[in-house]
Amino acid sequence: MSRLALSDEILMGIEKPARYIGNEVNMVKKNPDDVDIRFAMCFPDVYEIGMSHLGIQILYDTFNRRDDVYCERVYSPWPDLDKVMRQKNIPLFSLETQSPVKDFDFLGITLQYEMCYTNILQVLELSQIPIYTADRTMEDPIVIGGGPCSYNPEPIADFFDAFYIGEGETRYNDVFACYKRMKADGCSRAELLHELSKIPGIYVPSMYECTYNEDGTLASFEPIYDDVPRTVTKEVVMDFNDVHYPEKPLVPFIQVTQDRVTLEIMRGCIRGCRFCQAGMIYRPTRQKDVNLIEDYALKMIKSTGHEEISLSSLSSSDYECLKEFTYFLIEEMGNQHVNISLPSLRIDAFSLDVMKKVQDIKKSSLTFAPEAGTQRLRDVINKGLTEEVILNGAMQAFHGGWNKVKFYFMLGLPTETMEDAEGIPALCERVAQAYYDIPKEQRNGKISITASSSFFVPKPFTPFQWAAMLDPETYIERAHHVKDTFRQQLNARSLRYTYHESYVSVLEGVFARGDRKLSKVIYDAYKSGCIFDAWTDFFDNDKWMAAFEKNGIIKEFYTTRERGEDELFPWDFIDIGVTKKFLLSEWNKARKEVVTPNCREKCSGCGAAKFGGGVCFERQKNG
Amino acid sequence: MSEETYKIRIKYVKSGVLKYIGHLDLMRFFQKAFKRAGVDVAYSQGFSPHQLMSFAAPLALGVTSEGEYFDAEFNSLESSEELVRRLNEQMVDGVYVKDVILLPEKAKKAMSIVAASDYLISFNNEDIKDAVLEKVPYLLKKETIEVFRKTKKNEKVEDIKKGIYKLELNGDKIYMFLATGSEYNLKPESVIEALCKEADVTYNRFDYQIHRVETYYKNANDKLVSLLETGTKIQ
Ligand code: SF4
């Protein structure tokens, strides 16, 4: 038995000790003395969340294929252990070798949502690594961030030595080579960071300087050396069929959020919904060859013993071989007692047939995400789902025996009016009516419709990056109004409506489009006790508000302010392929309620074609 | 799934860091291990079929054991030797399969027949170790051995003497043979608590380690024998 970093007494005194002992099936074992580079890969949230994340499994596998690298994992210690570690001065450790993170060469942190920012500081502090990049020496690991939030890394730029912008599979070999070379030369940390900043896709915040206008907006953002690139182009995997995929993913002992094989079938989305960041930053859409994923499905079930497999993509229905692949899965997995879960499917004859085969109709519900209540507003956000499509899909399902429907909406979308808000209950009511129009003997008891709305947060690299976020008071008012309107519907007893609280969304709104001035706020909020902000039980809005006040930062500058067309954004130095010009034309079309066709209907020349592959060249291939 | 299934009983060892894995998680671990090994385990019917599996006497978190059992059902069989080999290819550090036996058709579930277990206790707190060990030969000579026991409803003082079949020194460890199961269940912690009380030292669960040696049932002759004797090796 390997020695654990925590004593028996500590482990037995905390919740779920299995979070901290490693030793899972398919864990990679190496001798740290035999490698040149030790990489600690961190998901700054609790184990059960972090272990469910596909991106980490991919990088864990990719890095560990190299003989000279040993990649280990780190997650945020839950508050019960956090307390003990501080009391006893125990440094944060990796799961594999149970050794201190501070002894590693790299600490990689994946940034999946803004509300994990205080957890990053927890990980750094518990690791006994200086929180600010400026205070670190060659003794400390290189702290490198990646993932969706690194598309606007500025609010946390001061805490990171570097960010990897884009898809992780492509450029780490260069990073490792550079690190080995520079370390052998006995370079200083500043020299190393300078060198790293020249690698495509790598952004080293300390190599750039920004100035601000009097009104607080960004005036300039420039590299401090001539040989540091002015723009950082995102990294993207263009040979999507020839990239490592973890055939033997880790299998945790304790139940985690995604306790199943996750198979990525496609990256990117052809649809171009104007609120969706993923739909832009992962352009162009790339699909995996169906034979390849069939092979992966079998191998991964065999190597994990999981009893469920699920597909990962932004919009599975747009995967061109979905039918073929799904029927393959039903056939193969059924024999092996493996359940299939198919998220984000458009409701149509095919998906209903599949759902009938893979789940219990009595328990399952239909899911629609119209996002907005009226066609007008759906045109604004470029969500191609029409009421007709919803009703058709729902009716087919009702005839097939379904009687539960879930709807997802957003409130606070640009140009939204009261009428749009009232469109939410109206749409649900019409679906209920359609159900009760079916003769009694042909339907399956009462219908139950659940609708929920979240508070829209404008994100960088979307057409709505210029838009004002609604102020929280108006949002809540609107939500109340929607709730009241639900109560007035004829079928009110079959309808249920819930809406998200506003506080967290406001903070997300601040950080999503934030700048470097915000790092002090995050630091102070953390120091005053904010942690696990993504968890309702721990989120403490008052502490956050105090941190803003202390630093004289006005939240509304980031949230409710509509940006001018020529404003320089803190994230403009990143090139995602999709041009600012395209996004701006989309913003203008949105306000004119003009829709844009999806990539397969017609290319709109967004700029992502410059990467030379994916959906942009599908048509050419097929003639 | 064919109508006829074979009931099998598996003996395994749980040690090292696996002691921090609870028995429900360990059950999931074995279910996945069965799948990886590709053994012909039987499933329940319905939309979410699951493997039919049940543990004999679940271990508390933090306890190690070399005499653990669970039952499963298979559609077809291989030799015990082959099953042990294939399952052990799928184990991780701290858990391995010692034996697989075939149960008679009408065999009762392990859980319902468990009657006793024996344990080895080793002290890691040197300060109190000798004082506690000293009391071992005398405890069973007492007329009653009273400890506080928590039940679901309340806490009460209880005489645990009837649950202690054997208590003796084994080198610098304590060996104890205790009643386990539905009829009477005595945890080794309670015995250590009684010993601490005798030695007049403060009881602390982290001063010692518990290791289960074997799990027993009462055979037709009313003798306590290992659960391994409930079935036969598969040839
Ligand atoms: S260049 Fe055209 S096809 Fe390619 S992602 Fe952009 S809009 Fe879609």
Tab-separated table of C-alpha atoms in Angstrom, chain A residues 1-2 4 6-13 16-18 21-26 29 251-256 259-260 301-307 336-339 355-361 363, chain B residues 1 15-22 24-26 28-29 31-33 35-38 41-44 47-51 60-63 75 90-95 124 204-209:
chain	number	residue	atom	x	y	z
A	1	MET	CA	0.000	0.000	0.000
A	2	SER	CA	1.275	3.413	-0.923
A	4	LEU	CA	-1.445	8.329	2.027
A	6	LEU	CA	-3.651	12.065	5.201
A	7	SER	CA	-3.635	10.104	8.449
A	8	ASP	CA	-6.245	7.518	9.324
A	9	GLU	CA	-7.681	9.854	11.921
A	10	ILE	CA	-8.163	12.664	9.383
A	11	LEU	CA	-9.618	10.387	6.723
A	12	MET	CA	-12.047	8.787	9.144
A	13	GLY	CA	-13.112	12.180	10.439
A	16	LYS	CA	-16.195	10.592	1.794
A	17	PRO	CA	-12.501	9.842	2.379
A	18	ALA	CA	-12.479	8.055	-0.989
A	21	ILE	CA	-7.027	8.302	-1.787
A	22	GLY	CA	-6.738	7.751	-5.540
A	23	ASN	CA	-6.146	4.083	-6.487
A	24	GLU	CA	-9.095	3.984	-8.905
A	25	VAL	CA	-9.347	1.515	-11.760
A	26	ASN	CA	-7.222	2.681	-14.725
A	29	LYS	CA	1.140	4.528	-12.039
A	251	VAL	CA	-13.344	4.574	-12.924
A	252	PRO	CA	-14.005	6.133	-9.534
A	253	PHE	CA	-15.068	4.088	-6.502
A	254	ILE	CA	-17.632	6.552	-5.265
A	255	GLN	CA	-20.591	7.660	-7.274
A	256	VAL	CA	-19.706	10.737	-9.294
A	259	ASP	CA	-20.839	7.654	-13.600
A	260	ARG	CA	-20.637	6.378	-17.157
A	301	ILE	CA	-17.208	-0.366	-21.924
A	302	LYS	CA	-14.755	-3.249	-21.793
A	303	SER	CA	-12.055	-1.239	-20.027
A	304	THR	CA	-14.309	0.392	-17.435
A	305	GLY	CA	-17.162	-2.013	-16.783
A	306	HIS	CA	-19.518	0.983	-16.727
A	307	GLU	CA	-23.208	0.221	-17.043
A	336	GLN	CA	-24.197	-6.216	-22.477
A	337	HIS	CA	-26.757	-4.646	-20.139
A	338	VAL	CA	-25.400	-1.190	-20.742
A	339	ASN	CA	-27.838	1.712	-20.620
A	355	MET	CA	-36.112	6.781	-26.494
A	356	LYS	CA	-38.758	4.103	-26.457
A	357	LYS	CA	-36.052	1.502	-26.778
A	358	VAL	CA	-33.613	2.859	-24.232
A	359	GLN	CA	-35.737	4.282	-21.462
A	360	ASP	CA	-38.949	3.774	-19.572
A	361	ILE	CA	-41.550	6.102	-21.116
A	363	LYS	CA	-40.391	7.793	-16.161
B	1	MET	CA	-31.301	-14.273	-19.351
B	15	SER	CA	-6.920	-4.121	2.735
B	16	GLY	CA	-4.821	-0.999	2.397
B	17	VAL	CA	-6.537	2.128	1.147
B	18	LEU	CA	-9.600	0.086	0.217
B	19	LYS	CA	-10.680	0.333	3.825
B	20	TYR	CA	-11.912	3.830	2.988
B	21	ILE	CA	-14.314	2.457	0.419
B	22	GLY	CA	-17.766	1.744	1.808
B	24	LEU	CA	-22.013	-0.023	-1.434
B	25	ASP	CA	-19.187	1.491	-3.434
B	26	LEU	CA	-17.329	-1.778	-3.228
B	28	ARG	CA	-20.376	-1.184	-7.571
B	29	PHE	CA	-16.678	-1.850	-7.937
B	31	GLN	CA	-20.180	-5.152	-10.577
B	32	LYS	CA	-17.885	-3.233	-12.891
B	33	ALA	CA	-15.090	-5.725	-12.358
B	35	LYS	CA	-18.222	-6.624	-16.554
B	36	ARG	CA	-14.590	-5.986	-17.347
B	37	ALA	CA	-13.733	-9.606	-16.710
B	38	GLY	CA	-16.542	-10.647	-19.042
B	41	VAL	CA	-23.154	-12.747	-14.456
B	42	ALA	CA	-26.970	-12.754	-14.334
B	43	TYR	CA	-29.051	-9.599	-14.486
B	44	SER	CA	-32.481	-8.677	-13.222
B	47	PHE	CA	-35.521	-1.208	-18.045
B	48	SER	CA	-32.494	-0.819	-15.872
B	49	PRO	CA	-31.270	-4.345	-15.310
B	50	HIS	CA	-28.781	-4.797	-12.517
B	51	GLN	CA	-26.563	-7.574	-11.325
B	60	ALA	CA	-17.544	-0.567	8.608
B	61	LEU	CA	-15.450	2.112	6.932
B	62	GLY	CA	-11.866	1.946	8.118
B	63	VAL	CA	-11.807	-1.815	8.751
B	75	ASN	CA	-25.800	-17.819	-16.097
B	90	GLN	CA	-9.553	-6.663	-12.705
B	91	MET	CA	-8.729	-5.820	-9.105
B	92	VAL	CA	-6.816	-2.786	-7.808
B	93	ASP	CA	-4.332	-2.540	-4.939
B	94	GLY	CA	-6.061	-3.517	-1.719
B	95	VAL	CA	-8.685	-5.920	-2.971
B	124	ASN	CA	-0.983	2.102	17.217
B	204	ASN	CA	-10.337	6.606	20.949
B	205	ARG	CA	-11.247	4.778	17.743
B	206	PHE	CA	-8.056	5.949	16.076
B	207	ASP	CA	-5.768	4.319	18.647
B	208	TYR	CA	-6.195	0.926	17.029
B	209	GLN	CA	-6.851	-0.883	13.745
